[in-house]
Tab-separated table of C-alpha atoms and ligand atoms in Angstrom:
chain	number	residue	atom	x	y	z
A	1	MET	CA	109.743	95.962	66.836
A	2	LEU	CA	110.315	94.218	70.160
A	3	ILE	CA	112.859	96.203	72.136
A	4	GLN	CA	114.182	95.232	75.547
A	5	ALA	CA	113.003	97.914	77.989
A	6	THR	CA	116.425	99.219	79.035
A	7	PRO	CA	116.699	102.799	80.347
A	8	PRO	CA	117.976	104.148	76.974
A	9	ALA	CA	115.207	102.276	75.126
A	10	ILE	CA	112.646	103.818	77.467
A	11	GLN	CA	114.123	107.270	76.719
A	12	ASP	CA	113.820	106.659	72.982
A	13	ALA	CA	110.258	105.418	73.400
A	14	ALA	CA	109.382	108.510	75.447
A	15	GLN	CA	110.703	110.677	72.629
A	16	ALA	CA	108.590	108.779	70.123
A	17	LEU	CA	105.547	109.428	72.325
A	18	ARG	CA	106.368	113.149	72.408
A	19	ARG	CA	106.529	113.104	68.591
A	20	GLY	CA	102.971	111.733	68.550
A	21	GLU	CA	103.854	108.105	67.869
A	22	LEU	CA	102.432	105.049	69.632
A	23	VAL	CA	104.442	102.842	72.004
A	24	ALA	CA	103.400	99.488	73.484
A	25	PHE	CA	104.648	98.893	77.003
A	26	PRO	CA	104.234	96.467	79.913
A	27	THR	CA	102.100	97.259	82.931
A	28	GLU	CA	101.382	94.941	85.852
A	29	THR	CA	97.948	94.129	84.337
A	30	VAL	CA	98.402	93.675	80.558
A	31	TYR	CA	100.497	95.333	77.826
A	32	GLY	CA	99.251	98.820	76.953
A	33	LEU	CA	99.258	100.763	73.687
A	34	GLY	CA	100.213	104.287	74.682
A	35	ALA	CA	99.884	107.720	73.123
A	36	ASP	CA	100.370	111.249	74.424
A	37	ALA	CA	96.899	111.849	75.911
A	38	CYS	CA	97.167	115.574	75.153
A	39	ASN	CA	97.711	114.990	71.427
A	40	GLY	CA	94.417	114.225	69.668
A	41	MET	CA	96.175	113.075	66.490
A	42	ALA	CA	98.249	110.573	68.478
A	43	VAL	CA	95.180	109.363	70.373
A	44	ALA	CA	93.352	108.882	67.067
A	45	LYS	CA	96.102	106.468	66.009
A	46	ILE	CA	95.211	104.208	68.960
A	47	TYR	CA	91.573	103.922	67.873
A	48	ALA	CA	92.640	103.292	64.273
A	49	LEU	CA	95.280	100.654	65.048
A	50	LYS	CA	93.032	98.744	67.472
A	51	ASN	CA	89.923	99.251	65.347
A	52	ARG	CA	88.341	100.433	68.582
A	53	PRO	CA	84.912	102.104	68.524
A	54	LEU	CA	85.400	105.852	68.949
A	55	HIS	CA	82.798	105.960	71.740
A	56	ASN	CA	84.860	103.668	73.996
A	57	PRO	CA	86.975	106.013	76.167
A	58	LEU	CA	90.611	105.318	77.079
A	59	ILE	CA	92.271	105.087	80.475
A	60	ILE	CA	94.704	107.941	81.137
A	61	HIS	CA	97.907	106.769	82.803
A	62	VAL	CA	99.793	109.235	84.988
A	63	ALA	CA	102.916	109.231	87.131
A	64	SER	CA	101.603	110.798	90.345
A	65	VAL	CA	98.436	111.561	92.282
A	66	GLU	CA	99.258	115.232	91.807
A	67	ASP	CA	99.156	114.783	88.019
A	68	ALA	CA	95.918	112.821	88.294
A	69	GLU	CA	94.299	115.626	90.290
A	70	LYS	CA	95.195	118.108	87.540
A	71	ILE	CA	93.092	116.042	85.128
A	72	GLY	CA	90.200	114.890	87.298
A	73	GLN	CA	88.268	116.154	90.314
A	74	PHE	CA	89.017	113.975	93.314
A	75	ASP	CA	86.476	113.741	96.123
A	76	SER	CA	87.529	112.271	99.475
A	77	ARG	CA	86.821	108.728	98.239
A	78	ALA	CA	89.107	109.208	95.237
A	79	GLN	CA	91.818	110.710	97.432
A	80	THR	CA	91.639	107.832	99.892
A	81	LEU	CA	91.779	105.200	97.161
A	82	ALA	CA	94.586	106.937	95.294
A	83	SER	CA	96.752	107.269	98.366
A	84	SER	CA	96.076	103.688	99.507
A	85	LEU	CA	95.979	101.674	96.284
A	86	TRP	CA	98.037	103.591	93.698
A	87	PRO	CA	100.254	102.713	92.000
A	88	GLY	CA	98.255	99.588	91.233
A	89	PRO	CA	95.632	97.814	89.118
A	90	LEU	CA	92.800	100.241	89.919
A	91	THR	CA	91.266	102.737	87.469
A	92	LEU	CA	89.195	105.559	88.941
A	93	ILE	CA	86.477	107.333	86.971
A	94	VAL	CA	86.014	110.880	88.198
A	95	PRO	CA	84.602	114.144	86.786
A	96	LYS	CA	86.966	115.823	84.322
A	97	ARG	CA	88.555	119.154	85.191
A	98	ASN	CA	88.000	121.927	82.670
A	99	GLY	CA	91.054	122.825	80.635
A	100	ASN	CA	92.937	119.743	81.756
A	101	GLY	CA	94.745	119.429	78.421
A	102	ILE	CA	93.526	115.893	77.699
A	103	ALA	CA	92.422	115.452	74.073
A	104	ALA	CA	88.636	115.123	73.782
A	105	ASN	CA	88.850	111.871	71.817
A	106	ALA	CA	90.811	110.209	74.656
A	107	THR	CA	87.706	110.443	76.871
A	108	ALA	CA	85.320	109.925	73.931
A	109	GLY	CA	83.948	113.392	74.599
A	110	LEU	CA	82.656	112.477	78.087
A	111	ASP	CA	82.794	114.873	81.024
A	112	THR	CA	84.347	112.103	83.111
A	113	VAL	CA	87.862	110.677	82.905
A	114	ALA	CA	89.378	107.281	83.790
A	115	LEU	CA	92.741	107.582	85.595
A	116	ARG	CA	95.359	105.124	86.807
A	117	ILE	CA	98.954	105.069	88.053
A	118	PRO	CA	100.414	101.755	86.914
A	119	ALA	CA	102.852	99.968	89.232
A	120	HIS	CA	105.105	98.394	86.606
A	121	PRO	CA	108.569	100.042	86.721
A	122	VAL	CA	108.783	100.265	82.900
A	123	ALA	CA	105.377	101.924	82.653
A	124	ALA	CA	106.265	104.320	85.466
A	125	ALA	CA	109.602	105.241	83.878
A	126	LEU	CA	108.014	105.704	80.458
A	127	ILE	CA	105.304	108.077	81.727
A	128	GLN	CA	107.930	110.012	83.720
A	129	SER	CA	110.258	110.366	80.727
A	130	ALA	CA	107.467	111.273	78.337
A	131	GLY	CA	106.464	114.029	80.750
A	132	THR	CA	102.850	113.774	79.647
A	133	PRO	CA	99.864	111.606	80.600
A	134	LEU	CA	99.492	108.529	78.389
A	135	ALA	CA	96.190	107.328	76.984
A	136	ALA	CA	96.653	103.560	76.910
A	137	PRO	CA	94.178	100.756	76.296
A	138	SER	CA	95.336	97.162	76.003
A	139	ALA	CA	97.679	96.583	73.050
A	140	ASN	CA	95.447	94.272	71.002
A	141	PRO	CA	92.810	94.571	68.286
A	142	SER	CA	89.526	95.634	69.878
A	143	GLY	CA	87.503	92.709	71.230
A	144	THR	CA	90.303	90.134	71.180
A	145	LEU	CA	92.400	88.621	73.981
A	146	SER	CA	94.533	91.112	75.873
A	147	PRO	CA	98.316	90.727	75.564
A	148	THR	CA	100.199	89.537	78.621
A	149	ARG	CA	103.512	89.009	76.797
A	150	PRO	CA	105.376	91.236	74.352
A	151	GLU	CA	105.158	88.544	71.642
A	152	HIS	CA	101.354	88.771	71.804
A	153	VAL	CA	101.555	92.467	70.940
A	154	ALA	CA	103.977	91.910	68.092
A	155	ARG	CA	101.888	89.037	66.688
A	156	HIS	CA	98.411	90.535	66.920
A	157	LEU	CA	98.985	94.233	66.391
A	158	ALA	CA	100.553	94.562	62.995
A	159	ALA	CA	101.941	98.067	62.819
A	160	GLN	CA	105.083	98.926	60.935
A	161	GLY	CA	107.745	100.399	63.180
A	162	LEU	CA	105.631	100.251	66.345
A	163	ILE	CA	107.957	100.240	69.354
A	164	VAL	CA	107.038	97.402	71.706
A	165	LEU	CA	108.959	97.738	74.961
A	166	SER	CA	109.572	94.213	76.146
A	167	GLY	CA	109.395	93.578	79.878
A	168	GLY	CA	108.506	89.911	80.045
A	169	ALA	CA	105.159	88.448	81.087
A	170	THR	CA	102.838	90.665	83.101
A	171	THR	CA	102.272	89.592	86.703
A	172	ILE	CA	98.529	90.146	87.191
A	173	GLY	CA	97.381	89.188	83.708
A	174	LEU	CA	93.910	90.808	83.882
A	175	GLU	CA	92.932	94.384	83.075
A	176	SER	CA	92.587	96.871	85.945
A	177	THR	CA	89.499	97.119	88.131
A	178	VAL	CA	87.437	100.055	86.803
A	179	LEU	CA	85.655	101.906	89.609
A	180	ASP	CA	83.094	104.620	88.840
A	181	LEU	CA	83.305	107.309	91.512
A	182	THR	CA	80.776	109.629	89.872
A	183	THR	CA	77.941	107.857	91.728
A	184	HIS	CA	77.060	107.062	95.343
A	185	PRO	CA	77.708	104.308	96.095
A	186	ALA	CA	80.684	103.796	93.797
A	187	ARG	CA	80.282	101.056	91.193
A	188	ILE	CA	82.719	98.507	89.816
A	189	LEU	CA	82.288	98.706	86.021
A	190	ARG	CA	84.927	96.053	85.380
A	191	PRO	CA	86.119	93.596	88.039
A	192	GLY	CA	89.863	93.130	88.398
A	193	ALA	CA	92.565	92.258	90.874
A	194	ILE	CA	91.335	94.874	93.359
A	195	GLY	CA	87.985	93.686	94.665
A	196	LEU	CA	85.262	94.734	97.091
A	197	ASP	CA	87.333	93.312	99.969
A	198	GLU	CA	89.971	96.016	99.440
A	199	LEU	CA	87.681	98.858	98.357
A	200	GLU	CA	84.870	98.738	100.901
A	201	PRO	CA	87.001	99.076	104.054
A	202	LEU	CA	88.381	102.295	102.523
A	203	ILE	CA	85.267	103.989	101.114
A	204	GLY	CA	82.243	102.047	102.358
A	205	PRO	CA	79.718	100.130	100.258
A	206	VAL	CA	80.579	99.544	96.582
A	207	GLN	CA	78.213	98.070	93.988
A	208	MET	CA	79.118	95.537	91.317
A	209	ALA	CA	77.771	96.891	88.037
A	210	ASP	CA	78.967	94.479	85.369
A	211	GLY	CA	80.637	91.431	86.820
A	212	THR	CA	77.811	89.785	88.702
A	213	GLU	CA	75.057	90.754	86.252
A	214	ALA	CA	77.313	89.532	83.483
A	215	ILE	CA	77.425	86.039	84.910
A	216	LYS	CA	73.661	86.002	85.482
A	217	ALA	CA	72.810	86.999	81.933
A	218	PRO	CA	75.513	85.809	79.555
A	219	GLY	CA	73.257	86.231	76.524
A	220	GLN	CA	73.191	89.982	77.014
A	221	LEU	CA	76.905	90.342	77.358
A	222	LYS	CA	78.931	92.272	74.896
A	223	ARG	CA	81.480	90.043	73.238
A	224	HIS	CA	84.962	91.084	74.305
A	225	TYR	CA	88.298	89.545	75.328
A	226	ALA	CA	87.399	86.845	72.820
A	227	THR	CA	89.155	83.909	71.187
A	228	ARG	CA	88.272	83.030	67.581
A	229	THR	CA	87.533	79.481	68.781
A	230	PRO	CA	84.174	79.213	70.600
A	231	LEU	CA	84.392	78.579	74.348
A	232	ARG	CA	82.262	76.037	76.213
A	233	LEU	CA	82.128	77.267	79.802
A	234	ASN	CA	81.658	75.247	82.998
A	235	ALA	CA	82.577	72.074	81.117
A	236	VAL	CA	82.257	68.865	83.143
A	237	ASP	CA	83.749	66.715	80.403
A	238	VAL	CA	85.983	67.088	77.366
A	239	LYS	CA	84.496	66.059	74.060
A	240	HIS	CA	86.537	64.287	71.409
A	241	GLY	CA	88.837	66.746	69.683
A	242	GLU	CA	88.183	69.642	72.043
A	243	ALA	CA	90.874	71.770	73.571
A	244	PHE	CA	90.616	72.029	77.344
A	245	LEU	CA	91.354	74.745	79.863
A	246	GLY	CA	91.251	73.417	83.403
A	247	PHE	CA	91.536	74.876	86.871
A	248	GLY	CA	92.727	72.945	89.897
A	249	ASN	CA	91.721	69.293	90.135
A	250	VAL	CA	90.916	67.939	86.683
A	251	GLY	CA	90.360	64.324	87.768
A	252	PHE	CA	86.931	64.276	86.132
A	253	ILE	CA	88.414	64.260	82.638
A	254	GLY	CA	90.025	60.911	83.345
A	255	VAL	CA	93.634	61.915	83.919
A	256	GLU	CA	95.201	62.714	87.239
A	257	SER	CA	96.563	66.090	86.367
A	258	VAL	CA	97.002	68.434	83.466
A	259	GLY	CA	100.114	70.520	83.741
A	260	PHE	CA	101.426	73.189	81.470
A	261	VAL	CA	102.482	70.779	78.697
A	262	ARG	CA	100.966	69.566	75.434
A	263	ASP	CA	99.122	66.350	76.020
A	264	MET	CA	100.463	63.453	73.913
A	265	ASP	CA	97.207	61.773	72.944
A	266	HIS	CA	94.748	64.584	72.944
A	267	HIS	CA	94.318	68.065	71.664
A	268	LEU	CA	95.892	70.820	73.601
A	269	TRP	CA	95.129	70.753	77.329
A	270	ARG	CA	96.142	73.398	79.756
A	271	ASN	CA	95.598	74.015	83.458
A	272	LEU	CA	95.347	77.618	84.651
A	273	SER	CA	96.641	76.474	88.024
A	274	PRO	CA	96.958	72.811	89.022
A	275	GLU	CA	97.086	74.051	92.636
A	276	GLY	CA	93.795	75.913	92.232
A	277	ASP	CA	95.398	79.316	92.841
A	278	LEU	CA	93.274	82.128	91.372
A	279	HIS	CA	96.214	84.554	91.124
A	280	ALA	CA	98.188	82.077	89.044
A	281	ALA	CA	95.070	81.442	86.973
A	282	ALA	CA	94.641	85.163	86.220
A	283	THR	CA	98.292	85.422	85.228
A	284	HIS	CA	98.001	82.516	82.771
A	285	LEU	CA	94.477	83.131	81.446
A	286	TYR	CA	95.111	85.086	78.234
A	287	ALA	CA	98.337	83.328	77.256
A	288	MET	CA	96.741	79.888	77.617
A	289	LEU	CA	93.573	80.920	75.789
A	290	ASP	CA	95.813	82.276	73.031
A	291	GLU	CA	97.665	78.945	72.759
A	292	LEU	CA	94.461	76.910	72.748
A	293	ASP	CA	92.980	79.298	70.186
A	294	GLN	CA	95.797	78.327	67.829
A	295	SER	CA	95.451	74.584	68.409
A	296	GLY	CA	92.926	74.137	65.614
A	297	ALA	CA	90.385	72.535	67.975
A	298	PRO	CA	86.742	73.331	67.106
A	299	THR	CA	85.940	74.412	70.669
A	300	ILE	CA	87.695	75.076	73.952
A	301	ALA	CA	86.079	73.430	76.990
A	302	VAL	CA	86.665	75.537	80.099
A	303	GLN	CA	86.304	74.099	83.585
A	304	ALA	CA	84.339	76.152	86.135
A	305	ILE	CA	86.326	78.776	88.041
A	306	PRO	CA	85.129	79.569	91.589
A	307	MET	CA	83.174	82.836	91.784
A	308	GLN	CA	85.230	84.376	94.575
A	309	GLY	CA	88.142	86.830	94.807
A	310	LEU	CA	89.949	87.085	91.493
A	311	GLY	CA	87.610	84.386	90.183
A	312	ILE	CA	84.972	87.118	89.748
A	313	ALA	CA	87.229	88.999	87.310
A	314	ILE	CA	88.293	85.795	85.531
A	315	ASN	CA	84.654	84.717	85.092
A	316	ASP	CA	83.773	88.199	83.822
A	317	ARG	CA	86.363	87.889	81.028
A	318	LEU	CA	85.444	84.270	80.217
A	319	SER	CA	81.735	84.988	79.999
A	320	ARG	CA	82.345	87.912	77.620
A	321	ALA	CA	84.745	85.822	75.562
A	322	ALA	CA	82.066	83.123	75.260
A	323	VAL	CA	79.426	85.405	73.740
A	324	PRO	CA	78.886	84.169	70.161
A	325	LYS	CA	80.052	86.399	67.308
B	1	AMP	P1	90.484	99.333	78.086
B	1	AMP	O1	91.104	100.615	77.693
B	1	AMP	O2	90.131	98.468	76.931
B	1	AMP	O3	91.225	98.645	79.171
B	1	AMP	O4	89.068	99.699	78.716
B	1	AMP	C1	88.934	100.794	79.566
B	1	AMP	C2	87.620	100.673	80.247
B	1	AMP	O5	87.374	101.851	81.002
B	1	AMP	C3	86.490	100.540	79.241
B	1	AMP	O6	85.551	99.607	79.746
B	1	AMP	C4	85.909	101.933	79.215
B	1	AMP	O7	84.565	101.942	78.828
B	1	AMP	C5	86.121	102.395	80.640
B	1	AMP	N1	86.204	103.837	80.721
B	1	AMP	C6	87.209	104.629	80.368
B	1	AMP	N2	86.899	105.928	80.568
B	1	AMP	C7	85.655	105.944	81.074
B	1	AMP	C8	84.772	106.975	81.492
B	1	AMP	N3	85.102	108.246	81.435
B	1	AMP	N4	83.565	106.619	81.955
B	1	AMP	C9	83.209	105.310	82.020
B	1	AMP	N5	84.007	104.291	81.641
B	1	AMP	C10	85.208	104.601	81.178
B	2	MG	MG1	91.165	96.275	76.161
């Protein structure tokens, strides 16, 4: 059920979480599917509903740095990043503290834990009211597009009676940056809105683990964030009948501009950002892919996205989505 995220609705949702039920809620990145991270039965429901492999650990969402430090061991790098960049779209992987109360299945039995304080006011209020850390992956079936609007959650995650707190479209539109702080130097396991440009001035050199390698070797990528319709990346033309996802100047396809509207004569065409703005593109990425996925076109041609700034995270998701089934 889609429920407007008013303060009383958030209270009710928090109570449901305390009873061991799941609640979907908005964050600034994508919609999350939350459970009380200290309740193994509740956490198990997340894996079951998403059909998520049990060995894929969940991010634990907390309300304060103090709460985070009760769950994980923070070295000086973690402390610096937490105080500078939280709340925000950054997940830190740190060694787990013994007896931290987090259910073992939430971390897939690892001795490390992924922690984040989300910036979205609804997420913050929900974690506060629940009074417990929330294990929360994206609110979609495992491997499919992440939800950036409440309707996506309701449409793709069929669960009777699931509370979906509705807070409009998410602003960032891409999952959080995942930074592994258990190594020196730290490594970005998943690129996101917070990039090397923000991290390195704070903690020194940071390696890219996935993102760059991913682009170099698309054949070895694990399929994830995927549409049902095959993607054709770095398209320099649009074939007859194809859907098209553009970025910036789309003059090469023979029309002056593609806006956010259905094209009259062709299959569905969309432009992530006619102005060529990577932030706008990230915000629109999953919703537009979702629309094009439903257009019935045999393939979706995707124009090249520059490999800089947020473009690194966008290309990471696109290249994983393009891995054949
Ligand atoms: P999702 O919940 O789908 O947004 O994905 C969370 C990401 O964080 C996945 O790529 C996980 O593999 C990663 N992750 C979560 N916990 C850990 C951990 N303890 N160690 C390494 N990666 C983790
Ligand atoms: Mg996910």
